[in-house]
mmCIF file of C-alpha atoms in Angstrom:
data_model
loop_
_atom_site.group_PDB
_atom_site.id
_atom_site.type_symbol
_atom_site.label_atom_id
_atom_site.label_comp_id
_atom_site.label_asym_id
_atom_site.label_seq_id
_atom_site.Cartn_x
_atom_site.Cartn_y
_atom_site.Cartn_z
ATOM 1 C CA MET A 1 74.110 30.728 52.664
ATOM 2 C CA GLY A 2 77.569 29.844 51.508
ATOM 3 C CA ARG A 3 79.830 31.554 49.114
ATOM 4 C CA ARG A 4 79.186 32.285 46.367
ATOM 5 C CA ARG A 5 81.681 30.358 43.566
ATOM 6 C CA ALA A 6 83.967 32.877 41.686
ATOM 7 C CA GLY A 7 83.067 33.564 37.824
ATOM 8 C CA ARG A 8 78.927 33.151 38.559
ATOM 9 C CA MET A 9 78.199 36.939 36.516
ATOM 10 C CA ASP A 10 75.784 37.211 34.334
ATOM 11 C CA ILE A 11 74.443 38.783 31.465
ATOM 12 C CA LYS A 12 71.555 39.956 33.637
ATOM 13 C CA GLN A 13 73.108 41.194 36.397
ATOM 14 C CA LEU A 14 75.689 43.076 34.166
ATOM 15 C CA ARG A 15 72.571 45.382 32.588
ATOM 16 C CA ALA A 16 71.254 45.459 35.891
ATOM 17 C CA LEU A 17 74.195 47.319 37.092
ATOM 18 C CA ILE A 18 74.087 49.318 34.057
ATOM 19 C CA THR A 19 70.357 50.688 34.286
ATOM 20 C CA VAL A 20 70.950 51.290 37.882
ATOM 21 C CA ALA A 21 74.016 53.895 37.574
ATOM 22 C CA GLU A 22 72.096 55.419 34.339
ATOM 23 C CA ALA A 23 68.647 56.134 36.161
ATOM 24 C CA GLY A 24 69.975 56.595 39.915
ATOM 25 C CA SER A 25 67.881 54.124 41.485
ATOM 26 C CA VAL A 26 66.274 50.766 41.696
ATOM 27 C CA THR A 27 62.981 51.879 40.956
ATOM 28 C CA ARG A 28 63.467 52.940 37.754
ATOM 29 C CA ALA A 29 65.882 50.890 36.584
ATOM 30 C CA ALA A 30 63.213 48.000 37.521
ATOM 31 C CA GLU A 31 60.665 50.203 35.628
ATOM 32 C CA LEU A 32 63.274 50.156 32.790
ATOM 33 C CA LEU A 33 64.274 46.690 32.273
ATOM 34 C CA HIS A 34 60.457 45.325 33.333
ATOM 35 C CA LEU A 35 61.033 43.482 36.494
ATOM 36 C CA VAL A 36 60.052 43.970 40.393
ATOM 37 C CA GLN A 37 62.257 46.144 42.439
ATOM 38 C CA PRO A 38 63.161 42.845 44.874
ATOM 39 C CA ALA A 39 65.132 41.308 41.709
ATOM 40 C CA VAL A 40 67.186 44.107 40.643
ATOM 41 C CA THR A 41 67.932 44.549 44.469
ATOM 42 C CA ARG A 42 69.561 41.035 44.446
ATOM 43 C CA GLN A 43 70.990 41.185 40.808
ATOM 44 C CA ILE A 44 72.689 44.016 42.831
ATOM 45 C CA ARG A 45 73.666 42.925 45.668
ATOM 46 C CA ALA A 46 74.732 39.116 44.325
ATOM 47 C CA LEU A 47 77.417 41.163 42.124
ATOM 48 C CA GLU A 48 79.138 43.136 44.717
ATOM 49 C CA HIS A 49 79.148 39.689 47.060
ATOM 50 C CA GLU A 50 80.638 38.145 44.450
ATOM 51 C CA LEU A 51 83.365 40.903 43.703
ATOM 52 C CA GLY A 52 83.379 41.865 47.540
ATOM 53 C CA VAL A 53 83.104 45.296 46.736
ATOM 54 C CA ALA A 54 80.608 47.800 47.136
ATOM 55 C CA LEU A 55 79.470 49.371 44.156
ATOM 56 C CA PHE A 56 77.290 51.816 44.826
ATOM 57 C CA GLU A 57 76.506 53.836 47.877
ATOM 58 C CA ARG A 58 72.880 53.996 49.150
ATOM 59 C CA THR A 59 71.924 57.710 49.464
ATOM 60 C CA ARG A 60 68.430 59.545 49.975
ATOM 61 C CA GLN A 61 69.104 60.597 46.800
ATOM 62 C CA GLY A 62 69.144 57.856 44.973
ATOM 63 C CA MET A 63 72.358 55.039 44.415
ATOM 64 C CA ARG A 64 75.506 56.729 43.802
ATOM 65 C CA LEU A 65 78.298 54.651 42.257
ATOM 66 C CA THR A 66 81.200 54.567 44.340
ATOM 67 C CA ALA A 67 84.844 54.399 42.342
ATOM 68 C CA ALA A 68 84.827 50.325 42.089
ATOM 69 C CA GLY A 69 80.767 51.262 41.045
ATOM 70 C CA THR A 70 81.981 53.009 37.972
ATOM 71 C CA THR A 71 84.817 50.669 36.875
ATOM 72 C CA MET A 72 82.833 48.537 36.412
ATOM 73 C CA VAL A 73 80.035 49.989 34.665
ATOM 74 C CA GLU A 74 82.926 50.892 32.408
ATOM 75 C CA ARG A 75 83.591 47.558 31.771
ATOM 76 C CA ALA A 76 80.442 46.113 31.881
ATOM 77 C CA ARG A 77 79.235 48.520 28.887
ATOM 78 C CA ARG A 78 82.342 47.412 26.694
ATOM 79 C CA ALA A 79 81.337 43.823 27.539
ATOM 80 C CA LEU A 80 78.031 43.829 26.562
ATOM 81 C CA ALA A 81 78.944 46.081 23.135
ATOM 82 C CA GLU A 82 80.978 42.962 22.022
ATOM 83 C CA LEU A 83 78.169 40.444 22.922
ATOM 84 C CA GLU A 84 76.135 42.395 20.393
ATOM 85 C CA ARG A 85 78.667 43.114 17.809
ATOM 86 C CA ALA A 86 79.079 39.311 18.342
ATOM 87 C CA ARG A 87 75.150 38.237 18.220
ATOM 88 C CA ALA A 88 74.976 40.805 14.900
ATOM 89 C CA GLU A 89 78.033 39.110 12.971
ATOM 90 C CA VAL A 90 77.207 35.647 13.429
ATOM 91 C CA ARG A 91 73.159 36.018 12.880
ATOM 92 C CA PRO A 92 72.651 34.062 9.730
ATOM 93 C CA THR A 93 71.970 36.470 7.074
ATOM 94 C CA PRO A 94 73.489 34.982 3.484
ATOM 95 C CA GLY A 95 75.014 37.139 1.307
ATOM 96 C CA ALA A 96 74.936 40.102 3.674
ATOM 97 C CA VAL A 97 77.157 41.899 5.260
ATOM 98 C CA THR A 98 75.565 42.441 9.115
ATOM 99 C CA GLY A 99 77.129 43.286 12.431
ATOM 100 C CA ILE A 100 77.147 46.844 14.629
ATOM 101 C CA VAL A 101 79.546 49.546 13.064
ATOM 102 C CA THR A 102 80.439 52.998 15.107
ATOM 103 C CA VAL A 103 81.405 55.475 13.538
ATOM 104 C CA GLY A 104 83.680 58.623 15.070
ATOM 105 C CA LEU A 105 83.054 61.935 13.156
ATOM 106 C CA LEU A 106 84.622 65.275 13.651
ATOM 107 C CA ASP A 107 82.409 67.900 15.515
ATOM 108 C CA SER A 108 83.632 69.957 12.829
ATOM 109 C CA ALA A 109 82.466 67.656 10.041
ATOM 110 C CA GLY A 110 79.550 65.183 11.413
ATOM 111 C CA HIS A 111 76.571 68.001 9.890
ATOM 112 C CA LEU A 112 78.224 67.084 6.371
ATOM 113 C CA LEU A 113 79.091 63.405 6.370
ATOM 114 C CA ALA A 114 76.629 62.009 9.237
ATOM 115 C CA GLU A 115 72.869 61.519 7.057
ATOM 116 C CA PRO A 116 74.882 60.880 3.603
ATOM 117 C CA LEU A 117 76.676 57.894 5.224
ATOM 118 C CA ALA A 118 73.709 57.036 7.208
ATOM 119 C CA SER A 119 71.378 56.952 4.155
ATOM 120 C CA ALA A 120 73.913 54.585 1.999
ATOM 121 C CA VAL A 121 74.431 52.617 4.698
ATOM 122 C CA LEU A 122 70.617 51.753 5.783
ATOM 123 C CA ARG A 123 70.405 51.212 1.800
ATOM 124 C CA ASP A 124 73.343 49.048 0.719
ATOM 125 C CA HIS A 125 74.221 47.320 4.134
ATOM 126 C CA PRO A 126 70.768 46.928 5.879
ATOM 127 C CA GLY A 127 72.233 44.053 8.290
ATOM 128 C CA ILE A 128 74.446 46.520 9.505
ATOM 129 C CA GLU A 129 73.802 48.346 12.726
ATOM 130 C CA LEU A 130 75.360 52.061 12.740
ATOM 131 C CA ARG A 131 76.131 53.698 15.370
ATOM 132 C CA LEU A 132 77.212 58.002 14.830
ATOM 133 C CA LEU A 133 79.137 59.462 17.521
ATOM 134 C CA THR A 134 80.854 63.205 16.850
ATOM 135 C CA ALA A 135 83.486 64.907 19.175
ATOM 136 C CA TYR A 136 86.359 66.515 18.746
ATOM 137 C CA SER A 137 89.989 65.204 17.588
ATOM 138 C CA GLY A 138 91.348 64.101 20.901
ATOM 139 C CA HIS A 139 88.290 62.631 22.162
ATOM 140 C CA LEU A 140 87.828 60.089 19.131
ATOM 141 C CA GLN A 141 91.053 58.947 19.417
ATOM 142 C CA GLN A 142 90.854 57.527 22.977
ATOM 143 C CA TRP A 143 87.725 56.322 22.158
ATOM 144 C CA LEU A 144 89.210 54.178 19.530
ATOM 145 C CA ASP A 145 92.137 53.559 21.261
ATOM 146 C CA GLU A 146 89.583 52.321 24.080
ATOM 147 C CA GLY A 147 87.415 50.440 21.636
ATOM 148 C CA ASP A 148 84.344 51.802 22.025
ATOM 149 C CA VAL A 149 84.741 53.344 18.274
ATOM 150 C CA ASP A 150 85.553 50.618 15.422
ATOM 151 C CA LEU A 151 86.911 53.604 12.683
ATOM 152 C CA THR A 152 87.139 57.140 13.277
ATOM 153 C CA LEU A 153 88.334 60.229 11.299
ATOM 154 C CA LEU A 154 91.152 62.278 13.312
ATOM 155 C CA TYR A 155 93.705 64.607 12.176
ATOM 156 C CA ASN A 156 96.753 66.191 11.734
ATOM 157 C CA LEU A 157 98.007 62.614 12.514
ATOM 158 C CA ALA A 158 99.953 59.919 10.767
ATOM 159 C CA GLY A 159 100.105 55.709 11.467
ATOM 160 C CA THR A 160 100.994 54.583 15.391
ATOM 161 C CA PRO A 161 102.024 51.663 16.623
ATOM 162 C CA SER A 162 98.295 51.150 17.796
ATOM 163 C CA LEU A 163 96.025 52.717 15.235
ATOM 164 C CA ASN A 164 95.879 52.668 11.072
ATOM 165 C CA ALA A 165 95.494 56.160 9.683
ATOM 166 C CA GLU A 166 94.776 56.151 6.075
ATOM 167 C CA PRO A 167 94.882 60.031 4.447
ATOM 168 C CA LEU A 168 92.005 61.583 3.512
ATOM 169 C CA VAL A 169 91.863 65.572 3.122
ATOM 170 C CA ARG A 170 93.047 68.009 4.128
ATOM 171 C CA GLU A 171 91.702 71.667 4.682
ATOM 172 C CA LYS A 172 92.381 75.239 5.113
ATOM 173 C CA LEU A 173 91.462 76.955 8.225
ATOM 174 C CA TRP A 174 89.844 80.288 8.095
ATOM 175 C CA ALA A 175 89.464 83.542 10.213
ATOM 176 C CA VAL A 176 86.184 83.906 11.571
ATOM 177 C CA ALA A 177 84.420 87.325 12.811
ATOM 178 C CA PRO A 178 81.123 88.658 13.128
ATOM 179 C CA PRO A 179 79.322 89.637 10.432
ATOM 180 C CA SER A 180 80.690 93.576 10.655
ATOM 181 C CA ALA A 181 84.327 92.530 10.433
ATOM 182 C CA GLY A 182 83.289 92.343 6.620
ATOM 183 C CA LEU A 183 85.585 89.280 6.104
ATOM 184 C CA ARG A 184 85.630 87.478 2.560
ATOM 185 C CA PRO A 185 86.616 84.453 0.911
ATOM 186 C CA GLU A 186 88.099 85.693 -1.518
ATOM 187 C CA ARG A 187 90.454 88.218 -0.018
ATOM 188 C CA PRO A 188 92.889 85.528 2.770
ATOM 189 C CA VAL A 189 93.569 87.171 6.350
ATOM 190 C CA PRO A 190 97.218 87.065 7.215
ATOM 191 C CA LEU A 191 97.675 84.915 10.600
ATOM 192 C CA ALA A 192 99.179 87.885 12.296
ATOM 193 C CA GLU A 193 96.394 89.449 11.765
ATOM 194 C CA ALA A 194 93.447 87.526 12.896
ATOM 195 C CA VAL A 195 95.485 87.072 16.233
ATOM 196 C CA SER A 196 95.770 90.585 17.283
ATOM 197 C CA HIS A 197 91.867 90.073 17.815
ATOM 198 C CA PRO A 198 90.770 88.915 20.963
ATOM 199 C CA LEU A 199 90.152 85.319 20.337
ATOM 200 C CA VAL A 200 87.694 82.411 21.325
ATOM 201 C CA GLY A 201 89.812 79.446 20.727
ATOM 202 C CA PRO A 202 90.036 75.652 21.775
ATOM 203 C CA THR A 203 91.560 74.638 24.590
ATOM 204 C CA ALA A 204 95.195 73.636 24.995
ATOM 205 C CA GLY A 205 95.684 69.986 24.019
ATOM 206 C CA HIS A 206 93.101 69.763 21.804
ATOM 207 C CA GLY A 207 93.886 69.151 18.364
ATOM 208 C CA LEU A 208 93.127 72.215 16.250
ATOM 209 C CA ARG A 209 94.698 73.979 18.946
ATOM 210 C CA THR A 210 97.962 71.953 18.091
ATOM 211 C CA VAL A 211 97.432 73.385 14.744
ATOM 212 C CA ILE A 212 96.994 76.847 15.471
ATOM 213 C CA ASP A 213 99.906 76.998 18.259
ATOM 214 C CA ALA A 214 102.094 75.879 15.474
ATOM 215 C CA ALA A 215 101.048 78.283 12.874
ATOM 216 C CA VAL A 216 101.272 81.044 15.707
ATOM 217 C CA ALA A 217 105.261 79.861 16.446
ATOM 218 C CA GLN A 218 105.921 79.772 13.247
ATOM 219 C CA ALA A 219 105.221 83.179 12.374
ATOM 220 C CA ASP A 220 106.015 84.493 15.291
ATOM 221 C CA VAL A 221 103.328 86.070 16.548
ATOM 222 C CA THR A 222 101.360 86.057 19.884
ATOM 223 C CA MET A 223 97.742 85.523 20.197
ATOM 224 C CA ASP A 224 95.028 86.719 22.950
ATOM 225 C CA LEU A 225 93.122 84.066 24.298
ATOM 226 C CA LEU A 226 90.066 85.569 25.472
ATOM 227 C CA VAL A 227 87.939 82.024 26.012
ATOM 228 C CA GLN A 228 88.582 78.728 25.482
ATOM 229 C CA THR A 229 86.138 75.856 25.011
ATOM 230 C CA ASP A 230 85.737 71.857 23.584
ATOM 231 C CA SER A 231 82.669 73.125 21.838
ATOM 232 C CA ILE A 232 83.040 74.268 17.831
ATOM 233 C CA HIS A 233 79.168 75.717 18.504
ATOM 234 C CA VAL A 234 79.958 77.349 21.787
ATOM 235 C CA GLN A 235 83.463 79.139 19.628
ATOM 236 C CA LYS A 236 80.957 80.512 16.765
ATOM 237 C CA GLU A 237 78.058 81.334 19.664
ATOM 238 C CA LEU A 238 80.822 83.578 21.276
ATOM 239 C CA VAL A 239 81.761 85.602 17.959
ATOM 240 C CA ARG A 240 78.124 86.261 17.405
ATOM 241 C CA ALA A 241 78.134 87.360 20.077
ATOM 242 C CA GLY A 242 80.515 90.025 19.181
ATOM 243 C CA HIS A 243 83.042 88.315 22.594
ATOM 244 C CA GLY A 244 86.423 87.856 19.498
ATOM 245 C CA TRP A 245 87.393 85.948 16.400
ATOM 246 C CA THR A 246 88.138 82.688 16.188
ATOM 247 C CA ILE A 247 89.824 80.120 13.825
ATOM 248 C CA LEU A 248 87.988 77.246 11.932
ATOM 249 C CA PRO A 249 88.093 74.784 9.633
ATOM 250 C CA GLY A 250 86.086 75.846 6.474
ATOM 251 C CA VAL A 251 83.498 73.042 6.601
ATOM 252 C CA GLY A 252 82.766 73.897 10.367
ATOM 253 C CA ILE A 253 81.219 77.151 8.947
ATOM 254 C CA ALA A 254 80.290 77.323 5.853
ATOM 255 C CA GLN A 255 76.581 77.220 6.271
ATOM 256 C CA ASP A 256 77.216 80.101 8.883
ATOM 257 C CA VAL A 257 79.353 83.024 6.235
ATOM 258 C CA ALA A 258 76.426 81.545 3.815
ATOM 259 C CA ASP A 259 73.744 83.036 6.126
ATOM 260 C CA GLY A 260 75.146 85.822 6.607
ATOM 261 C CA SER A 261 75.260 85.314 10.462
ATOM 262 C CA LEU A 262 79.344 85.291 10.679
ATOM 263 C CA SER A 263 81.784 86.653 7.896
ATOM 264 C CA ALA A 264 84.936 84.666 7.310
ATOM 265 C CA ALA A 265 88.505 84.397 5.304
ATOM 266 C CA PRO A 266 90.922 81.263 4.465
ATOM 267 C CA LEU A 267 94.286 82.621 6.963
ATOM 268 C CA CYS A 268 97.405 83.367 4.350
ATOM 269 C CA GLU A 269 101.615 84.435 5.851
ATOM 270 C CA PRO A 270 100.737 81.537 6.489
ATOM 271 C CA GLU A 271 98.494 79.240 5.358
ATOM 272 C CA VAL A 272 97.201 76.870 7.571
ATOM 273 C CA TRP A 273 95.926 73.353 6.969
ATOM 274 C CA ARG A 274 94.466 70.203 8.720
ATOM 275 C CA SER A 275 95.137 67.155 7.737
ATOM 276 C CA ILE A 276 92.042 64.347 7.949
ATOM 277 C CA VAL A 277 92.258 60.924 8.259
ATOM 278 C CA LEU A 278 90.670 57.911 8.578
ATOM 279 C CA ALA A 279 91.948 55.640 11.177
ATOM 280 C CA THR A 280 91.514 52.330 12.830
ATOM 281 C CA SER A 281 92.530 50.059 15.635
ATOM 282 C CA ARG A 282 95.810 47.984 14.534
ATOM 283 C CA SER A 283 94.638 45.363 17.315
ATOM 284 C CA GLY A 284 91.335 42.756 16.931
ATOM 285 C CA ARG A 285 89.869 41.795 13.449
ATOM 286 C CA ILE A 286 88.153 44.631 11.075
ATOM 287 C CA THR A 287 85.261 42.732 9.943
ATOM 288 C CA PRO A 288 83.319 42.887 6.895
ATOM 289 C CA ALA A 289 80.981 45.369 8.660
ATOM 290 C CA VAL A 290 83.952 48.048 9.360
ATOM 291 C CA GLU A 291 85.184 47.248 6.124
ATOM 292 C CA ALA A 292 81.810 48.019 4.050
ATOM 293 C CA VAL A 293 81.048 51.460 6.198
ATOM 294 C CA ALA A 294 85.185 52.549 6.063
ATOM 295 C CA ALA A 295 84.708 52.785 1.786
ATOM 296 C CA GLU A 296 81.244 54.164 2.293
ATOM 297 C CA LEU A 297 83.164 56.957 4.956
ATOM 298 C CA THR A 298 85.532 57.178 2.414
ATOM 299 C CA ARG A 299 83.373 57.634 -0.671
ATOM 300 C CA GLN A 300 80.831 60.588 0.676
ATOM 301 C CA ILE A 301 83.815 62.489 1.598
ATOM 302 C CA HIS A 302 85.105 62.462 -1.529
ATOM 303 C CA ALA A 303 81.733 63.543 -3.396
ATOM 304 C CA ALA A 304 81.815 65.905 -0.564
ATOM 305 C CA VAL A 305 84.618 67.317 -1.689
ATOM 306 C CA ASP A 306 84.231 67.062 -5.999
ATOM 307 C CA GLU A 307 80.798 68.747 -5.110
ATOM 308 C CA GLY A 308 82.579 71.866 -3.804
ATOM 309 C CA ARG A 309 80.427 71.083 -0.051
ATOM 310 C CA TRP A 310 83.452 70.904 1.906
ATOM 311 C CA PRO A 311 85.319 74.602 1.121
ATOM 312 C CA SER A 312 88.943 74.692 0.572
ATOM 313 C CA ALA A 313 89.379 71.260 1.142
ATOM 314 C CA GLU A 314 91.633 69.127 -1.283
ATOM 315 C CA LEU A 315 91.922 65.242 -1.338
ATOM 316 C CA THR A 316 94.836 63.420 -0.843
ATOM 317 C CA GLY A 317 95.548 59.458 -0.623
ATOM 318 C CA ARG A 318 94.126 57.541 -2.607
ATOM 319 C CA GLY A 319 91.745 58.891 -5.109
ATOM 320 C CA ALA A 320 93.193 62.288 -4.725
ATOM 321 C CA ALA A 321 93.539 64.014 -8.284
#
């Protein structure tokens, strides 16, 4: 067999690579791709031959990615995503805004914004394929930098050389405790009192943790972090189980306070706020579809604040009173 010429990899090979990586076996990948097993094997081997490296380790437990394979899968996913976006944008639909838009929502606000945003986009822009991801601010910023999301909510961030950031809303942070603590929204809790209890908190380096650490330093107090986690849901579950207090934005605990599973009060001495922005990348073109979704997300946030569904929040930037 003659040497394979460079530059011959194709979409079928990339899809086979991703599917085998996700399925863990060629047999299962062949089923998902509706191909015979030898065809998938040939595609993987041809790709490895062209690249000159092994992409998988063949083990009794299945196909395991090598370091080179992991890198290739990450790049292949992005390449195929860009092709999907391009197809959606150029598909002829006279007068309609079309395209794929991936939106990052903060984990604490996802339950408040995801459904109304999706409903509005599906109603007003049926040509847009909407993809919603929820995570903490640090993860969302990384995904925006890497091109995995088109726009995202972030907090406590000004514009950077790589990002545009439009201020949207700011909200108070609350002390959150088991119902037995008797915290009440109308009776703010001094930060020193809140951190005198064992705390369940976000992990170091997380955006919310950065806000809390700055407030603790300003108040010149210390805090006893019992458990650290990167999940708001885990924070609340541990507090419900009696393992300490926590500090969270009001939007993340409104329903828990309403149903009596947690008690909470806004922090004072000092008040602690987080500021939320809508961020997009400065690199690349902002498509009409992304602009349409960004405008709708802004409208949904304004509506949530105006209607009182976003506790202790204030609008900032354009549209603020």
